[in-house]
Short mmCIF file of C-alpha atoms and ligand atoms in Angstrom, two decimals:
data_model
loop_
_atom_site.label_atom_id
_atom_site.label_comp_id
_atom_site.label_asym_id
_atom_site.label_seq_id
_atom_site.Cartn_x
_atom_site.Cartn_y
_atom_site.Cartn_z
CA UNK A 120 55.03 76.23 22.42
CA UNK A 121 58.57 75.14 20.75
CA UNK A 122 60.61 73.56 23.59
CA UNK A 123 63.18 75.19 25.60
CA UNK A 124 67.01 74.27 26.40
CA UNK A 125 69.00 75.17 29.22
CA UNK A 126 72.61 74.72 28.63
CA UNK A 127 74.78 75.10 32.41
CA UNK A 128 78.53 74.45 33.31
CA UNK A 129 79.58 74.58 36.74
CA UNK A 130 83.22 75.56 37.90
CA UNK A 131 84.70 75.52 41.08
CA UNK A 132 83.62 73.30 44.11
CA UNK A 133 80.70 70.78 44.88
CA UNK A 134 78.90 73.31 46.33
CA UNK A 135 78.59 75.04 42.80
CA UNK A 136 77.36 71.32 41.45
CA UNK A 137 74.60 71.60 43.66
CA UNK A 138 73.56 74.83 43.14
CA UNK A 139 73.70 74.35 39.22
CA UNK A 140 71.37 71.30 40.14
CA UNK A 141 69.16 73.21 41.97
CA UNK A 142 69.12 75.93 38.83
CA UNK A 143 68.00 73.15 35.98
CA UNK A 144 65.23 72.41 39.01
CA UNK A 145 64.00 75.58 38.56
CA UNK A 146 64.18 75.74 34.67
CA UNK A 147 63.17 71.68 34.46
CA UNK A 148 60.03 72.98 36.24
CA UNK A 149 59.54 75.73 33.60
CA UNK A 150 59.27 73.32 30.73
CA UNK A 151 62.83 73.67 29.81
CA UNK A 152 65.18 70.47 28.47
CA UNK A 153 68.54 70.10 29.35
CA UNK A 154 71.63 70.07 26.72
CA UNK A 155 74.99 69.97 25.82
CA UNK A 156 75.06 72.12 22.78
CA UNK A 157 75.14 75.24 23.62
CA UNK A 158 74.25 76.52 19.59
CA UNK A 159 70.98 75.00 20.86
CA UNK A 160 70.25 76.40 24.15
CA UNK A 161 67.65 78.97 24.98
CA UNK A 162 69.53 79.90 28.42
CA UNK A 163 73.08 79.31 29.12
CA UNK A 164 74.28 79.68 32.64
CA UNK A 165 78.22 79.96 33.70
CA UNK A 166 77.88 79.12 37.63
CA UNK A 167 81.57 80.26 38.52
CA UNK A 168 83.91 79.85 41.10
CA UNK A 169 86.05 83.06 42.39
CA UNK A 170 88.59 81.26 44.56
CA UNK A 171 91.52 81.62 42.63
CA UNK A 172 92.86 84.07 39.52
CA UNK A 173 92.57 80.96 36.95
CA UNK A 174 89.46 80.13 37.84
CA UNK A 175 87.90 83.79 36.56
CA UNK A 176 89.96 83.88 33.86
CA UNK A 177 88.53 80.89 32.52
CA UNK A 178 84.86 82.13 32.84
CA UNK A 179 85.73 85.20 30.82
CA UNK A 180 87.80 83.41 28.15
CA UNK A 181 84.33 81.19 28.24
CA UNK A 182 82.26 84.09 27.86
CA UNK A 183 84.69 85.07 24.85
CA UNK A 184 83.79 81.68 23.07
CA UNK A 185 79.92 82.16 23.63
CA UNK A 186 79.49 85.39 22.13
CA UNK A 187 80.62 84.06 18.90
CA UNK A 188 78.03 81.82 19.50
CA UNK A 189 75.43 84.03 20.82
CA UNK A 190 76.21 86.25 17.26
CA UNK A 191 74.28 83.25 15.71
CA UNK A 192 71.54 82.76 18.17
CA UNK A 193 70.24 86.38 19.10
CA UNK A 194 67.57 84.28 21.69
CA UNK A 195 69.65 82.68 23.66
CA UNK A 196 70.36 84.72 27.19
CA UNK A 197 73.45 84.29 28.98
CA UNK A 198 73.64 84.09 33.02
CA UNK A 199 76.69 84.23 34.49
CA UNK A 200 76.03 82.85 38.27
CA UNK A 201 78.02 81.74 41.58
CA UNK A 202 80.58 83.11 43.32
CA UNK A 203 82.09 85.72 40.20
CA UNK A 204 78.57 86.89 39.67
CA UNK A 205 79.04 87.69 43.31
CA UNK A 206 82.27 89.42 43.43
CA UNK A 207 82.08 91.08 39.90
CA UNK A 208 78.79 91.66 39.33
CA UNK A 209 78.52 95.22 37.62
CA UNK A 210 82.28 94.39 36.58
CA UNK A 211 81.27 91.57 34.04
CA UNK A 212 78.12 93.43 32.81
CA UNK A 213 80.24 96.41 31.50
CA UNK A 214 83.40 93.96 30.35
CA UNK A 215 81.03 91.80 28.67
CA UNK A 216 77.60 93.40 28.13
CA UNK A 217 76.45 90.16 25.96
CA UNK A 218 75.89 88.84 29.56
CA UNK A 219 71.89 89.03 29.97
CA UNK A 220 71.75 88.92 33.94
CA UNK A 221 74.18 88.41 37.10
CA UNK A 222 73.41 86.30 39.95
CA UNK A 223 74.96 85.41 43.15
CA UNK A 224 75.27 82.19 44.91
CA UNK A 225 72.39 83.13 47.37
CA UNK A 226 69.60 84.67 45.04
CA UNK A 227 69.74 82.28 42.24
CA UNK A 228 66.28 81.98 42.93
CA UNK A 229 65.08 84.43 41.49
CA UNK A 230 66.55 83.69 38.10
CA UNK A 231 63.15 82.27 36.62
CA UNK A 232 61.73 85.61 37.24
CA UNK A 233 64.33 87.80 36.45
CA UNK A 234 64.78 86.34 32.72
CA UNK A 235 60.66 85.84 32.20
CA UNK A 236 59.91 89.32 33.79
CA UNK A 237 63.02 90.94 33.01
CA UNK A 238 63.63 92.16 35.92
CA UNK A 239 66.57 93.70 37.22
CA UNK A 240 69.97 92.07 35.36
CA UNK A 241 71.56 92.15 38.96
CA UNK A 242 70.87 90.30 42.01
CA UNK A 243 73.33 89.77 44.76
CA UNK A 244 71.32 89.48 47.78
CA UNK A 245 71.88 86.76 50.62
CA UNK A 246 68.64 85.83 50.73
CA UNK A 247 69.97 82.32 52.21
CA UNK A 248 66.80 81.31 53.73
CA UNK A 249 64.31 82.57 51.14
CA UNK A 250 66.55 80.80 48.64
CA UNK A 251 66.03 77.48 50.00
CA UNK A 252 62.40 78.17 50.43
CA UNK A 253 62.05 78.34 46.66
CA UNK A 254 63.98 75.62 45.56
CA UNK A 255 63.44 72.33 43.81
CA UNK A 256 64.81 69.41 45.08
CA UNK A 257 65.22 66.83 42.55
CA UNK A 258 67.86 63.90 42.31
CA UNK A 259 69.85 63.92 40.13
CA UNK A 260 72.47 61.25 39.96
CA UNK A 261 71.94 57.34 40.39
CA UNK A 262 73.22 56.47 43.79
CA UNK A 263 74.81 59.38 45.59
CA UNK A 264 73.70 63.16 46.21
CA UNK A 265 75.38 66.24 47.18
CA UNK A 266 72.97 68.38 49.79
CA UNK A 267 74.06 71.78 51.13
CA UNK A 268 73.23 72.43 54.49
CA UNK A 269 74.97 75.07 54.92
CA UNK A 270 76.06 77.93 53.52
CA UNK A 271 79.20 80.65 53.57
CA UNK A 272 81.53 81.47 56.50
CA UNK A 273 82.58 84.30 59.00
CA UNK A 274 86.18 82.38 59.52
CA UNK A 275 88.12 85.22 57.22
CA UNK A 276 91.15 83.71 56.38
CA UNK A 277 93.22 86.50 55.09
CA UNK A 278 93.42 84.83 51.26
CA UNK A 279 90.33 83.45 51.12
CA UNK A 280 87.30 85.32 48.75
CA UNK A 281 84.34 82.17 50.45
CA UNK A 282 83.06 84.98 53.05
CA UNK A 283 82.12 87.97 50.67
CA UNK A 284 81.11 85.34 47.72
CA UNK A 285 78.73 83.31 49.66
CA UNK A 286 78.34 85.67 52.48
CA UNK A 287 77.59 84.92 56.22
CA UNK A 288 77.12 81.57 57.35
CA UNK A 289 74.13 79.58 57.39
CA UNK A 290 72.64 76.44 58.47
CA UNK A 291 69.34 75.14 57.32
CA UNK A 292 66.90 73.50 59.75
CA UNK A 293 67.38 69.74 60.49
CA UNK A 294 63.73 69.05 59.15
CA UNK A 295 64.18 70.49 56.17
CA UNK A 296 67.35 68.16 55.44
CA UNK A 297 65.60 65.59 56.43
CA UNK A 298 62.93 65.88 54.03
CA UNK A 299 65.53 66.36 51.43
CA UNK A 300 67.70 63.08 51.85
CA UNK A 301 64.05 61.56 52.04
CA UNK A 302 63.20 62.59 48.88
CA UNK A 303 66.93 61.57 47.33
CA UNK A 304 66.77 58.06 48.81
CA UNK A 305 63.07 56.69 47.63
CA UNK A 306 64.81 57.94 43.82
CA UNK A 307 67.40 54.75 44.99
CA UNK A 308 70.33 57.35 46.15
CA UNK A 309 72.47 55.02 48.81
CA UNK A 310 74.85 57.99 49.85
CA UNK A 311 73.93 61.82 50.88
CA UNK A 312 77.13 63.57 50.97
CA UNK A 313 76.56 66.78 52.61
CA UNK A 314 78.27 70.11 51.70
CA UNK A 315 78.71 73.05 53.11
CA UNK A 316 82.10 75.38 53.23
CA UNK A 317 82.29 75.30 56.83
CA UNK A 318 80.09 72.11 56.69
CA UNK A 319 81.15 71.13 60.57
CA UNK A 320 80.18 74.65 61.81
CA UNK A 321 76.78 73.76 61.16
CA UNK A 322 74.34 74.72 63.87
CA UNK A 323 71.04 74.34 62.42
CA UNK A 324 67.28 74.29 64.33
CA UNK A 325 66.79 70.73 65.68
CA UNK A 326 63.65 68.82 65.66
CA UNK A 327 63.51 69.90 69.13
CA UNK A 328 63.52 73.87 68.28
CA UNK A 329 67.27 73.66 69.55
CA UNK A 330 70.47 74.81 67.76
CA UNK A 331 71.92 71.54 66.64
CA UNK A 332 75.21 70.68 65.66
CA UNK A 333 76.59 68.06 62.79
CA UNK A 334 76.77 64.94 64.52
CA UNK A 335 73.36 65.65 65.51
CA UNK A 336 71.81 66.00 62.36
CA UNK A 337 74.43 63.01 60.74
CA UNK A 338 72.53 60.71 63.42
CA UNK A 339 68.83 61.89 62.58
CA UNK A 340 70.01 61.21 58.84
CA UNK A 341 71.31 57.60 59.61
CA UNK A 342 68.47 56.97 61.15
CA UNK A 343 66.43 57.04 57.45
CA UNK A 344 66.82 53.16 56.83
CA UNK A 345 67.75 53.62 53.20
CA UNK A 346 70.04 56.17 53.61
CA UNK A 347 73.48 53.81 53.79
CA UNK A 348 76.40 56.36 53.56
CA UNK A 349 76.64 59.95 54.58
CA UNK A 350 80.03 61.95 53.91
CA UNK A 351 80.27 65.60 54.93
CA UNK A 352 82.75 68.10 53.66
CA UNK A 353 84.74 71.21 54.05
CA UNK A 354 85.18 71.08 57.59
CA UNK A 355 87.70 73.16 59.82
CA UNK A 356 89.75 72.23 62.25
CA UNK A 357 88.50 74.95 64.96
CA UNK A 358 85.05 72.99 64.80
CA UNK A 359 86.20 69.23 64.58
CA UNK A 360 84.47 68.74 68.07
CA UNK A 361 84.48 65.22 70.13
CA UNK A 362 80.76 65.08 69.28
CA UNK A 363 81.49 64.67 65.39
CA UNK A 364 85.05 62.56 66.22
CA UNK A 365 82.54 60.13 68.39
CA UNK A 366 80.23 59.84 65.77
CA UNK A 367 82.59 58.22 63.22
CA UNK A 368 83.33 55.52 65.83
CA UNK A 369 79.28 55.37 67.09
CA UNK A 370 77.36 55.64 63.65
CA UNK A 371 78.19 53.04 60.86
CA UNK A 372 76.72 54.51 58.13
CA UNK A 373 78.87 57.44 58.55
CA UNK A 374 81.97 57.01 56.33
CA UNK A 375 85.51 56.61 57.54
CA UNK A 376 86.63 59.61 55.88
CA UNK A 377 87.51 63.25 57.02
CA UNK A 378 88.36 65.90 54.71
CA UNK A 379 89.70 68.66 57.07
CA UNK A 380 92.14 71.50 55.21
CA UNK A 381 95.23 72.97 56.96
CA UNK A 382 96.50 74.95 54.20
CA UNK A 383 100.22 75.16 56.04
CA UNK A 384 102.34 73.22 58.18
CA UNK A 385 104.19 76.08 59.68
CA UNK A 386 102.54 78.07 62.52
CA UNK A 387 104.05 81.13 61.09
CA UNK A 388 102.21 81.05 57.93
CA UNK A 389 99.05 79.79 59.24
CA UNK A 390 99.15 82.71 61.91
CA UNK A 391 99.83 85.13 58.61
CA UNK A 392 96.83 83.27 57.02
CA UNK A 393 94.15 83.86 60.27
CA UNK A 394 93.61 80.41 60.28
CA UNK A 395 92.94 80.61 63.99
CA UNK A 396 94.47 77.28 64.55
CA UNK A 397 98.19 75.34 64.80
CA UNK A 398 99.67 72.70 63.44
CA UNK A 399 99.83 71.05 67.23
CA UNK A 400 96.07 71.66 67.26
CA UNK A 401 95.69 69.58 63.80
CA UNK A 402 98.01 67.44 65.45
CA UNK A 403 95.69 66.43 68.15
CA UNK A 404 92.56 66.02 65.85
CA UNK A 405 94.45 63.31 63.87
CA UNK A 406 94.95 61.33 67.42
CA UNK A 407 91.69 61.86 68.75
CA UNK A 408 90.31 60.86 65.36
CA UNK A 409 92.72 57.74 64.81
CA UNK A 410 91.67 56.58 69.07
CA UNK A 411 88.39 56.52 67.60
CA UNK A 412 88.74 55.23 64.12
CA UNK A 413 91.69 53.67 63.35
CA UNK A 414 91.35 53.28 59.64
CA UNK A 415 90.32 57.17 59.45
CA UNK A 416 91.66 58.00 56.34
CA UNK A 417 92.42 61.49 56.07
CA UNK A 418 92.49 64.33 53.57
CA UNK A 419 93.68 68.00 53.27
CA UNK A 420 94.33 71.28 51.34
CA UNK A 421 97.34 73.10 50.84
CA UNK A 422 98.44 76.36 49.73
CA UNK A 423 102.09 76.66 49.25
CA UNK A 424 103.98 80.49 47.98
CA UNK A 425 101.90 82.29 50.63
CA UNK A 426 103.57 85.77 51.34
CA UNK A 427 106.75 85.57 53.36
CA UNK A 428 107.10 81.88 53.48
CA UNK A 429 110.27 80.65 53.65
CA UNK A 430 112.37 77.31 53.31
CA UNK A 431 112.00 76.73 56.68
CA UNK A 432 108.24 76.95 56.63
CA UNK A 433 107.81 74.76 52.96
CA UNK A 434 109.63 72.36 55.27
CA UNK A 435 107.63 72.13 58.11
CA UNK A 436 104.52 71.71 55.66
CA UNK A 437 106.49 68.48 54.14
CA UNK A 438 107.49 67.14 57.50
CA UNK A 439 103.73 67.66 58.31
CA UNK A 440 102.64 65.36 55.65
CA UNK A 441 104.65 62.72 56.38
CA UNK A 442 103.94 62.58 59.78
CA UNK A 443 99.81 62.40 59.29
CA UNK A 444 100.15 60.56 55.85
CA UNK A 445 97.28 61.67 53.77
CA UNK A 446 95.31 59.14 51.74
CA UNK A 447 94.81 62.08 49.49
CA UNK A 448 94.70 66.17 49.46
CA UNK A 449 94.58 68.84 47.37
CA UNK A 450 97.35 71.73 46.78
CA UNK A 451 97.29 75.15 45.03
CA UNK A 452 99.94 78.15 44.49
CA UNK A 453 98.88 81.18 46.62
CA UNK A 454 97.00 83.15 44.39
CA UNK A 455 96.10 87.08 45.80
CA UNK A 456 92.27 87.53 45.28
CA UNK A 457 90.56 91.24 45.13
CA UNK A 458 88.91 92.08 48.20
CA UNK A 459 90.92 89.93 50.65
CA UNK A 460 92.90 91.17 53.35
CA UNK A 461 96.38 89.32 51.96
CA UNK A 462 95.83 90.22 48.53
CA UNK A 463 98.28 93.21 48.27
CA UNK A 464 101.00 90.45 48.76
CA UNK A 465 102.85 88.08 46.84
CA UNK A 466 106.32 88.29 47.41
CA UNK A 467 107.62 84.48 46.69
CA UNK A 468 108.79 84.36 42.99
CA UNK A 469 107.30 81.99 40.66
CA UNK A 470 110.16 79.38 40.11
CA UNK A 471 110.06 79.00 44.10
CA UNK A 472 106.61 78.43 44.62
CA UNK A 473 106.41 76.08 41.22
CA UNK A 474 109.16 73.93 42.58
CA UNK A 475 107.35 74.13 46.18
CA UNK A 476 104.01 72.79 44.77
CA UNK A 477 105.51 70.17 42.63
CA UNK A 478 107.85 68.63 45.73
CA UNK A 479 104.35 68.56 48.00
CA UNK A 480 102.76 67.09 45.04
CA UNK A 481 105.36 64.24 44.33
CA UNK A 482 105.21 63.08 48.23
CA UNK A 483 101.79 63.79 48.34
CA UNK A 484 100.78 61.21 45.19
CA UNK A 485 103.33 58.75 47.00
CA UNK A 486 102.04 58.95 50.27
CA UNK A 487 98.58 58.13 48.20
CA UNK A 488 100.28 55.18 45.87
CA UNK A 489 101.45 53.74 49.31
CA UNK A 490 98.23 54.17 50.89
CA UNK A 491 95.69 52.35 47.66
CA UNK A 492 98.46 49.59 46.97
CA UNK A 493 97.86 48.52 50.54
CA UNK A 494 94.55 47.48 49.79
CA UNK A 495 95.96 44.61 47.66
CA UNK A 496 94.16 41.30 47.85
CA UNK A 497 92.40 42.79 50.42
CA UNK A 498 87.65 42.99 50.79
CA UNK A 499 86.50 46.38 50.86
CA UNK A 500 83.02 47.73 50.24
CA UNK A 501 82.52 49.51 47.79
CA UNK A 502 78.98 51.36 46.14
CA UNK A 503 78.97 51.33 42.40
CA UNK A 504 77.94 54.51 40.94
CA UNK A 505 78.06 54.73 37.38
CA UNK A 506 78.94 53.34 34.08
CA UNK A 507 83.04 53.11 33.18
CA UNK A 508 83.83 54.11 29.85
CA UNK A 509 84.42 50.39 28.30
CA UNK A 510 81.21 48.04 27.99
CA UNK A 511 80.89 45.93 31.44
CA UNK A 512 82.58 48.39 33.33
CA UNK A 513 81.65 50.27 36.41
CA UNK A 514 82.72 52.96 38.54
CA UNK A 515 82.17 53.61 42.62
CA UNK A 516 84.24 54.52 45.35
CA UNK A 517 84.71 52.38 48.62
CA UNK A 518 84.24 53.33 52.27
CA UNK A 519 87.38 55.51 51.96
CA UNK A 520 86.67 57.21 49.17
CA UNK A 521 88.95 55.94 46.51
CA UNK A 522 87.90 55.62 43.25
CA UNK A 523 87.46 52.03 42.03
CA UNK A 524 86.69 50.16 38.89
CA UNK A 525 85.40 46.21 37.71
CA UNK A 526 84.64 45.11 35.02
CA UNK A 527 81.57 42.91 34.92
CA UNK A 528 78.80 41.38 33.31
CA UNK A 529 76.34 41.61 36.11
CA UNK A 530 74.72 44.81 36.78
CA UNK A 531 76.28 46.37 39.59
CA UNK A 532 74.95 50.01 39.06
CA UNK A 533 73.90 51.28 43.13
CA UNK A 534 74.79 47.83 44.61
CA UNK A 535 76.96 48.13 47.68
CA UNK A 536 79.47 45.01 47.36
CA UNK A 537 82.70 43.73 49.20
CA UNK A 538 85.12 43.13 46.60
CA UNK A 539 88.31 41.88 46.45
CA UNK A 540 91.09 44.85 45.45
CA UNK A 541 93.16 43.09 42.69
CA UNK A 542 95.42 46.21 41.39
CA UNK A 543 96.33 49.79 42.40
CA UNK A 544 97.69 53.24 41.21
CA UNK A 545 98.04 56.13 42.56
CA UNK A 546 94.68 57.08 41.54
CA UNK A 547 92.69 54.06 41.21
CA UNK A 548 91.61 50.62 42.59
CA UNK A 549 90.40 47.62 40.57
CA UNK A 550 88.65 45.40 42.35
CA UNK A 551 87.08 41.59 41.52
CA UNK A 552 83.62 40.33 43.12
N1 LIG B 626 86.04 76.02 53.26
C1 LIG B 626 87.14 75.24 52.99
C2 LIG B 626 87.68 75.39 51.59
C3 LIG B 626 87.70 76.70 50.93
S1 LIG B 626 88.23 76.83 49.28
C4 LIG B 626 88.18 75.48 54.07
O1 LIG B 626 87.97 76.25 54.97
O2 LIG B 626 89.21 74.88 54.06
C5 LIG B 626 89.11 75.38 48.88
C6 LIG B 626 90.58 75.49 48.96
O3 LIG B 626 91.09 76.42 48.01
C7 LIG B 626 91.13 75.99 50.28
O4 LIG B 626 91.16 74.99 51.24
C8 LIG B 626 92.50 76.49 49.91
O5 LIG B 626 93.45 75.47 49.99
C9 LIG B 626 92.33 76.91 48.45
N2 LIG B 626 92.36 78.37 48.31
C10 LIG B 626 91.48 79.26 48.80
N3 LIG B 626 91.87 80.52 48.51
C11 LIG B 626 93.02 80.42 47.82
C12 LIG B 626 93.91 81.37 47.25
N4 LIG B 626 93.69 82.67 47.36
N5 LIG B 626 95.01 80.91 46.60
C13 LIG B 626 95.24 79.59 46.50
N6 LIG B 626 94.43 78.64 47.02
C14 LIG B 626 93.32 79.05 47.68
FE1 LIG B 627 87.81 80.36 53.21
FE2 LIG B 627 88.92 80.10 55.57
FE3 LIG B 627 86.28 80.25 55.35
FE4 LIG B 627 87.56 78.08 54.50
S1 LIG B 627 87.45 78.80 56.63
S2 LIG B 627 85.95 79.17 53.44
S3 LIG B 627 89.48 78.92 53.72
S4 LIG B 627 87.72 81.87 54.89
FE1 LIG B 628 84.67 78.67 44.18
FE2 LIG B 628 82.64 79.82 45.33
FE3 LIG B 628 83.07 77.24 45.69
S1 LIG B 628 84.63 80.70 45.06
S2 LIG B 628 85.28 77.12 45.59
S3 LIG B 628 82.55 78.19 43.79
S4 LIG B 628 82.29 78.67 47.18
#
């Protein structure tokens, strides 16, 4: 039998990486090779993200460029999977019919079957739990792994496409996770970052038959002696409970790091947006947090332009930020999405919500500039987890997350070191051993 390729590109967020991991599992254990030529590949799979208009529009302009490629390669089939498979399905079959099959975030299961049986070209079931029944867990990075444990969200902000796209939420039994990170860590993974889109509203079966919650299951994972970091993200601020605040001053291996989005600093807006929290409530997370850990450091989303926001709202958001200091976050124009309840709005011109995102931006890279040039001079740990681009160099990130680089002749690939922090951008550290 002539051997079989599997070309895959993931878009959109880390949940999408894992899933598109979980897919060349599947294929991997059908004999297939991975590679980065598509002109090669038997099966190429577009796992796409829905959660903004760009995002789509690059999947189609990619389908665009492969079925110039397909012309020349009448064997290869083309998937188009995640969260526009989803929300588009019969849509991108009759916009592009050189798509082979369509298949959601929570059926991607069943791809092996549906391209060796050809079976039907469509599948967007939630079929969460027989999904993870029928996976294939294999690592697949040197020293830190993302695992989903769980899955969608019943939150409904009014912009937000994650609840019809990856449906209901989720959580997958602690023993089951357990097994997982087990089988990550004796490949040499140090870290298990866990994923899930409303990660800290996890509620999974305990090893007790109970519904358990994250700190919970965070503890049973520490408790796997080469397991030496676990990170969890996206969480929400309506389920940052004391449990999970306690844990990051009780467990060690638990990183001093918290992701949590607000998406607004103004109560109007985040009233408008159903986030079912206030800024005051944030507020109070960041203290409790802070008591607890004092070197916390602390990330976000923003959305700026949303319908109706004014001045006086952009300005609340920027007082917000400088009040909580971020060590980093993430910030995106409001951008209407099919299917959501805010998506017939969008009444803040373009200029306005350009000049919006690039003021929030500019503090927000300072507040982060500020933040890694403190580290100056100073020991931090740090685990090294891949190869830089120049000879002798590598790449990890240190308790708080920042990205940092040596350059060295001994091998520091998935050592945890303390190193001395010798220069900083906003972006970057360097560090010496
Ligand atoms: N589950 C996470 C993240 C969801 S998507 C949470 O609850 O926060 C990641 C980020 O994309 C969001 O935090 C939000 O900032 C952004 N986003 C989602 N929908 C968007 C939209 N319609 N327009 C612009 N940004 C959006
Ligand atoms: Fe989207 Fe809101 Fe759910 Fe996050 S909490 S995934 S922003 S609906
Ligand atoms: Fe995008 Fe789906 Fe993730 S819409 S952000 S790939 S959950």
């Amino acid at each position: 039998m002539t051997q079989k390729f599997i070309y895959i590109k993931s878009y959109g967020c880390q949940m999408n990486v894992y899933d598109s991991n979980r897919i060349k599992d599947l294929f991997f254990d059908k004999g297939y090779k991975l590679t980065d030529d598509i002109s090669k590949a038997n099966l190429t799979v577009l796992n796409t993200c829905h959660i903004r208009e760009k995002a789509v529009e690059k999947v189609y302009s990619d389908i665009g460029r492969i079925n110039k490629i397909k012309k020349n390669n009448e064997n290869m089939k083309l998937v188009v999977a995640g969260c526009v498979a989803q929300a588009e399905g019969i849509e991108i079959k009759k916009r592009s019919p050189s798509v082979d099959f369509v298949v959601g975030p929570q059926s991607y299961h069943k791809l092996p079957d549906m391209i060796h049986n050809h079976k039907n070209p469509i599948n967007s079931d939630f079929l969460q739990n027989e999904k993870f029944k029928n996976l294939i867990f294999n690592s697949s990075k040197i020293s830190s792994e993302f695992l989903s444990i769980q899955e969608g969200c019943d939150k409904f902000c009014s912009f937000c496409v994650v609840p019809y796209t990856r449906g209901p939420e989720f959580s997958r039994p602690v023993t089951d996770i357990l097994i997982e990170a087990k089988k990550y860590v004796s490949k040499g993974v140090k870290e298990i970052i866990l994923l899930g889109q409303n990660v800290n509203a996890y509620h999974g079966i305990g090893l007790d038959g109970k519904s358990r919650d994250l700190s919970y299951l965070i503890n049973k994972i520490s408790e796997i002696e080469d397991v030496k970091r676990i990170r969890y993200m996206t969480s929400h601020p309506i389920d940052m409970k004391d449990a999970l605040i306690n844990a990051h001053a009780e467990n060690s291996k638990l990183m001093p790091f918290l992701h949590l989005p607000i998406q607004s600093g103004s109560n109007t807006i985040l009233k408008k947006m159903n986030r079912k929290h206030t800024v005051e409530d944030y507020l109070k997370i960041v203290d409790k947090i802070r008591n607890v850990r004092p070197d916390i450091a602390m990330s976000s989303d923003f959305i700026v332009g949303y319908p109706d926001e004014t001045d006086k709202d952009f300005e609340n958001t920027m007082k917000f930020i400088e009040k909580v200091k971020f060590v980093i976050a993430y910030s995106f124009i409001y951008s209407p999405r099919p299917g959501t309840p805010a998506q017939h709005k969008d009444n803040i011109e373009k200029p306005i919500k350009k000049a919006r995102l690039s003021a929030l931006q500019s503090l927000l890279n300072h507040q982060q500039y500020l933040y890694n040039k403190s580290f100056l001079n100073k020991k931090v740990e740090v685990l090294f987890e891949k190869k830089g681009r120049q000879d002798n160099q590598f790449i990890g990130r240190t308790i708080y997350n920042q990205s940092t680089f040596i350059n060295s002749k001994e091998k520091l690939l998935n050592k945890i070191l303390k190193v001395k922090i010798t220069n900083s951008t906003n972006f970057a550290l360097e560090c010496q051993v």
